[in-house]
């Protein structure tokens, strides 16, 4: 699985940051997101996911969307203190059962090209935490595919996560982290609602 979060700002440019998620880090719709023993800083991230339907390499903006089989929803649960223990984010994004995925795969013909213009929202115990629109993506789905396929081949079944809007818990004052008993929902217009409880390891 590939995932790409929001921009990182450097003194001279905005850059995309890529990292991988392993299978053990995943959890399903209606299954718990697990807060690990070693941290209480479990954060939510509402994200659009897309699934690759055919082998893709060196695509262009004109044909990039042709490789997408469908779109879904992802909650990129992140252990924030571990995410910042190294210069790479991978360790904080790969704790067991922290990345929720589903429940539906919606085919591209049912949605705007690249899922442009869809509302995306996260709710924690019914309170809206993130509320945005995919038209405000810093990099669209096609742009992301072009960059990835410049360096590697996407294979059928690969999942790419496209980044999260403002409103995540660690950036709030005071910070808000998910805890056992919480319910986190991610909703994307025309795709559905991904719902997970939070449980301790």
PDB file of C-alpha atoms in Angstrom, residues 45-195:
ATOM      1  CA  UNK A  45      -6.961  11.602   9.383  1.00  0.00           C
ATOM      2  CA  UNK A  46      -9.848  11.659   6.899  1.00  0.00           C
ATOM      3  CA  UNK A  47      -8.542  10.594   3.495  1.00  0.00           C
ATOM      4  CA  UNK A  48      -9.713   9.600   0.035  1.00  0.00           C
ATOM      5  CA  UNK A  49      -8.334   6.267  -1.158  1.00  0.00           C
ATOM      6  CA  UNK A  50      -8.149   4.895  -4.657  1.00  0.00           C
ATOM      7  CA  UNK A  51      -7.486   1.347  -5.807  1.00  0.00           C
ATOM      8  CA  UNK A  52      -5.360   0.618  -8.865  1.00  0.00           C
ATOM      9  CA  UNK A  53      -7.026  -1.599 -11.459  1.00  0.00           C
ATOM     10  CA  UNK A  54      -4.251  -2.171 -13.979  1.00  0.00           C
ATOM     11  CA  UNK A  55      -0.486  -1.969 -14.218  1.00  0.00           C
ATOM     12  CA  UNK A  56       0.649   1.632 -14.539  1.00  0.00           C
ATOM     13  CA  UNK A  57       4.022   3.168 -15.361  1.00  0.00           C
ATOM     14  CA  UNK A  58       5.008   6.576 -16.784  1.00  0.00           C
ATOM     15  CA  UNK A  59       1.439   7.852 -16.991  1.00  0.00           C
ATOM     16  CA  UNK A  60       0.526  11.416 -17.918  1.00  0.00           C
ATOM     17  CA  UNK A  61      -2.166  13.799 -16.731  1.00  0.00           C
ATOM     18  CA  UNK A  62      -4.192  12.774 -19.790  1.00  0.00           C
ATOM     19  CA  UNK A  63      -4.266   9.042 -19.000  1.00  0.00           C
ATOM     20  CA  UNK A  64      -3.486   8.763 -15.277  1.00  0.00           C
ATOM     21  CA  UNK A  65      -7.091   8.219 -14.179  1.00  0.00           C
ATOM     22  CA  UNK A  66      -7.437   5.270 -16.576  1.00  0.00           C
ATOM     23  CA  UNK A  67      -5.622   3.036 -14.068  1.00  0.00           C
ATOM     24  CA  UNK A  68      -8.089   3.671 -11.218  1.00  0.00           C
ATOM     25  CA  UNK A  69     -10.515   0.811 -10.500  1.00  0.00           C
ATOM     26  CA  UNK A  70     -12.428   2.629  -7.784  1.00  0.00           C
ATOM     27  CA  UNK A  71     -12.472   4.985  -4.814  1.00  0.00           C
ATOM     28  CA  UNK A  72     -12.933   4.352  -1.110  1.00  0.00           C
ATOM     29  CA  UNK A  73     -12.356   5.910   2.324  1.00  0.00           C
ATOM     30  CA  UNK A  74      -9.382   5.724   4.668  1.00  0.00           C
ATOM     31  CA  UNK A  75      -8.711   6.817   8.244  1.00  0.00           C
ATOM     32  CA  UNK A  76      -4.941   7.166   8.432  1.00  0.00           C
ATOM     33  CA  UNK A  77      -4.682   6.616  12.185  1.00  0.00           C
ATOM     34  CA  UNK A  78      -1.321   8.009  13.254  1.00  0.00           C
ATOM     35  CA  UNK A  79       0.712   7.663  16.438  1.00  0.00           C
ATOM     36  CA  UNK A  80       2.010  11.217  16.522  1.00  0.00           C
ATOM     37  CA  UNK A  81       4.887  10.904  19.005  1.00  0.00           C
ATOM     38  CA  UNK A  82       6.320   7.928  17.104  1.00  0.00           C
ATOM     39  CA  UNK A  83       5.764   9.671  13.767  1.00  0.00           C
ATOM     40  CA  UNK A  84       8.258  12.278  14.945  1.00  0.00           C
ATOM     41  CA  UNK A  85      10.820   9.915  16.464  1.00  0.00           C
ATOM     42  CA  UNK A  86      12.574   9.669  13.071  1.00  0.00           C
ATOM     43  CA  UNK A  87      12.945  11.827   9.968  1.00  0.00           C
ATOM     44  CA  UNK A  88      10.640   9.399   8.132  1.00  0.00           C
ATOM     45  CA  UNK A  89       6.952   9.015   9.083  1.00  0.00           C
ATOM     46  CA  UNK A  90       6.691   5.251   8.475  1.00  0.00           C
ATOM     47  CA  UNK A  91       6.996   4.080  12.084  1.00  0.00           C
ATOM     48  CA  UNK A  92       4.142   6.290  13.281  1.00  0.00           C
ATOM     49  CA  UNK A  93       1.891   5.110  10.451  1.00  0.00           C
ATOM     50  CA  UNK A  94       2.346   1.355  10.839  1.00  0.00           C
ATOM     51  CA  UNK A  95       1.197   0.374  14.309  1.00  0.00           C
ATOM     52  CA  UNK A  96      -1.072  -2.672  14.165  1.00  0.00           C
ATOM     53  CA  UNK A  97      -4.720  -2.000  13.288  1.00  0.00           C
ATOM     54  CA  UNK A  98      -4.450   1.784  13.044  1.00  0.00           C
ATOM     55  CA  UNK A  99      -5.386   2.346   9.387  1.00  0.00           C
ATOM     56  CA  UNK A 100      -9.099   1.874   8.711  1.00  0.00           C
ATOM     57  CA  UNK A 101     -10.247   1.203   5.141  1.00  0.00           C
ATOM     58  CA  UNK A 102     -13.663   0.814   3.495  1.00  0.00           C
ATOM     59  CA  UNK A 103     -16.523   0.072   3.463  1.00  0.00           C
ATOM     60  CA  UNK A 104     -17.224   0.509  -0.264  1.00  0.00           C
ATOM     61  CA  UNK A 105     -15.338   0.594  -3.540  1.00  0.00           C
ATOM     62  CA  UNK A 106     -17.119   3.031  -5.846  1.00  0.00           C
ATOM     63  CA  UNK A 107     -16.265   2.842  -9.549  1.00  0.00           C
ATOM     64  CA  UNK A 108     -15.028   5.978 -11.331  1.00  0.00           C
ATOM     65  CA  UNK A 109     -18.097   6.227 -13.595  1.00  0.00           C
ATOM     66  CA  UNK A 110     -20.213   7.005 -10.520  1.00  0.00           C
ATOM     67  CA  UNK A 111     -18.038   9.921  -9.414  1.00  0.00           C
ATOM     68  CA  UNK A 112     -16.526  13.138 -10.831  1.00  0.00           C
ATOM     69  CA  UNK A 113     -13.152  12.634 -12.550  1.00  0.00           C
ATOM     70  CA  UNK A 114     -10.514  12.220  -9.870  1.00  0.00           C
ATOM     71  CA  UNK A 115     -13.243  12.635  -7.229  1.00  0.00           C
ATOM     72  CA  UNK A 116     -12.964  16.390  -7.672  1.00  0.00           C
ATOM     73  CA  UNK A 117     -15.445  18.495  -5.704  1.00  0.00           C
ATOM     74  CA  UNK A 118     -16.588  15.997  -3.048  1.00  0.00           C
ATOM     75  CA  UNK A 119     -17.109  16.930   0.592  1.00  0.00           C
ATOM     76  CA  UNK A 120     -14.869  15.072   3.068  1.00  0.00           C
ATOM     77  CA  UNK A 121     -15.437  15.073   6.799  1.00  0.00           C
ATOM     78  CA  UNK A 122     -14.244  13.401   9.995  1.00  0.00           C
ATOM     79  CA  UNK A 123     -16.368  13.137  13.134  1.00  0.00           C
ATOM     80  CA  UNK A 124     -15.216  12.083  16.577  1.00  0.00           C
ATOM     81  CA  UNK A 125     -18.079  11.043  18.830  1.00  0.00           C
ATOM     82  CA  UNK A 126     -20.388  12.968  16.528  1.00  0.00           C
ATOM     83  CA  UNK A 127     -18.378  16.209  16.634  1.00  0.00           C
ATOM     84  CA  UNK A 128     -17.111  17.473  13.274  1.00  0.00           C
ATOM     85  CA  UNK A 129     -13.300  17.640  13.383  1.00  0.00           C
ATOM     86  CA  UNK A 130     -12.409  18.005   9.688  1.00  0.00           C
ATOM     87  CA  UNK A 131     -14.684  19.474   7.052  1.00  0.00           C
ATOM     88  CA  UNK A 132     -13.265  20.114   3.592  1.00  0.00           C
ATOM     89  CA  UNK A 133     -13.621  19.394  -0.121  1.00  0.00           C
ATOM     90  CA  UNK A 134     -11.481  17.369  -2.501  1.00  0.00           C
ATOM     91  CA  UNK A 135     -11.346  20.348  -4.882  1.00  0.00           C
ATOM     92  CA  UNK A 136      -8.918  21.869  -2.375  1.00  0.00           C
ATOM     93  CA  UNK A 137      -6.389  19.039  -2.693  1.00  0.00           C
ATOM     94  CA  UNK A 138      -2.858  20.384  -3.023  1.00  0.00           C
ATOM     95  CA  UNK A 139      -2.251  17.602  -5.556  1.00  0.00           C
ATOM     96  CA  UNK A 140      -5.083  15.852  -7.343  1.00  0.00           C
ATOM     97  CA  UNK A 141      -5.409  12.134  -7.955  1.00  0.00           C
ATOM     98  CA  UNK A 142      -4.024  12.380 -11.503  1.00  0.00           C
ATOM     99  CA  UNK A 143      -1.019  14.447 -10.397  1.00  0.00           C
ATOM    100  CA  UNK A 144      -0.251  11.944  -7.653  1.00  0.00           C
ATOM    101  CA  UNK A 145      -0.405   9.008 -10.064  1.00  0.00           C
ATOM    102  CA  UNK A 146       1.897  10.780 -12.521  1.00  0.00           C
ATOM    103  CA  UNK A 147       4.536  11.353  -9.846  1.00  0.00           C
ATOM    104  CA  UNK A 148       4.371   7.823  -8.415  1.00  0.00           C
ATOM    105  CA  UNK A 149       4.564   6.157 -11.829  1.00  0.00           C
ATOM    106  CA  UNK A 150       7.612   8.199 -12.746  1.00  0.00           C
ATOM    107  CA  UNK A 151       9.535   6.105 -10.226  1.00  0.00           C
ATOM    108  CA  UNK A 152       7.679   2.812  -9.771  1.00  0.00           C
ATOM    109  CA  UNK A 153       5.086   0.533 -11.308  1.00  0.00           C
ATOM    110  CA  UNK A 154       1.638   0.499  -9.752  1.00  0.00           C
ATOM    111  CA  UNK A 155       0.070  -2.961  -9.764  1.00  0.00           C
ATOM    112  CA  UNK A 156      -3.598  -4.018  -9.697  1.00  0.00           C
ATOM    113  CA  UNK A 157      -4.801  -3.985  -6.105  1.00  0.00           C
ATOM    114  CA  UNK A 158      -2.415  -1.292  -4.908  1.00  0.00           C
ATOM    115  CA  UNK A 159      -4.114   1.321  -2.747  1.00  0.00           C
ATOM    116  CA  UNK A 160      -3.032   4.960  -2.697  1.00  0.00           C
ATOM    117  CA  UNK A 161      -4.147   7.349   0.027  1.00  0.00           C
ATOM    118  CA  UNK A 162      -4.313  11.002  -0.938  1.00  0.00           C
ATOM    119  CA  UNK A 163      -3.760  13.096   2.190  1.00  0.00           C
ATOM    120  CA  UNK A 164      -5.834  14.790   4.862  1.00  0.00           C
ATOM    121  CA  UNK A 165      -7.333  18.277   5.331  1.00  0.00           C
ATOM    122  CA  UNK A 166      -6.844  20.630   8.280  1.00  0.00           C
ATOM    123  CA  UNK A 167      -8.352  19.799  11.651  1.00  0.00           C
ATOM    124  CA  UNK A 168      -6.343  16.787  12.809  1.00  0.00           C
ATOM    125  CA  UNK A 169      -6.115  16.307  16.555  1.00  0.00           C
ATOM    126  CA  UNK A 170      -2.457  17.031  17.230  1.00  0.00           C
ATOM    127  CA  UNK A 171      -2.719  20.477  15.607  1.00  0.00           C
ATOM    128  CA  UNK A 172      -5.560  21.591  17.871  1.00  0.00           C
ATOM    129  CA  UNK A 173      -5.213  23.641  21.054  1.00  0.00           C
ATOM    130  CA  UNK A 174      -5.349  21.654  23.232  1.00  0.00           C
ATOM    131  CA  UNK A 175      -4.590  18.546  21.172  1.00  0.00           C
ATOM    132  CA  UNK A 176      -7.363  15.964  20.723  1.00  0.00           C
ATOM    133  CA  UNK A 177      -6.416  12.297  20.525  1.00  0.00           C
ATOM    134  CA  UNK A 178      -8.644   9.252  20.138  1.00  0.00           C
ATOM    135  CA  UNK A 179      -9.181   7.064  23.201  1.00  0.00           C
ATOM    136  CA  UNK A 180     -10.889   3.753  23.965  1.00  0.00           C
ATOM    137  CA  UNK A 181     -14.660   3.967  23.644  1.00  0.00           C
ATOM    138  CA  UNK A 182     -14.540   6.764  21.050  1.00  0.00           C
ATOM    139  CA  UNK A 183     -16.278   6.416  17.690  1.00  0.00           C
ATOM    140  CA  UNK A 184     -14.583   7.921  14.638  1.00  0.00           C
ATOM    141  CA  UNK A 185     -16.421   8.342  11.348  1.00  0.00           C
ATOM    142  CA  UNK A 186     -14.997   9.448   8.019  1.00  0.00           C
ATOM    143  CA  UNK A 187     -17.523  10.471   5.369  1.00  0.00           C
ATOM    144  CA  UNK A 188     -16.873  11.285   1.734  1.00  0.00           C
ATOM    145  CA  UNK A 189     -19.736  12.523  -0.398  1.00  0.00           C
ATOM    146  CA  UNK A 190     -21.094   9.896  -2.839  1.00  0.00           C
ATOM    147  CA  UNK A 191     -18.755   7.212  -1.420  1.00  0.00           C
ATOM    148  CA  UNK A 192     -20.068   6.524   2.064  1.00  0.00           C
ATOM    149  CA  UNK A 193     -19.146   6.485   5.747  1.00  0.00           C
ATOM    150  CA  UNK A 194     -16.264   4.582   7.341  1.00  0.00           C
ATOM    151  CA  UNK A 195     -16.987   3.939  11.025  1.00  0.00           C
TER     152      UNK A 195
END
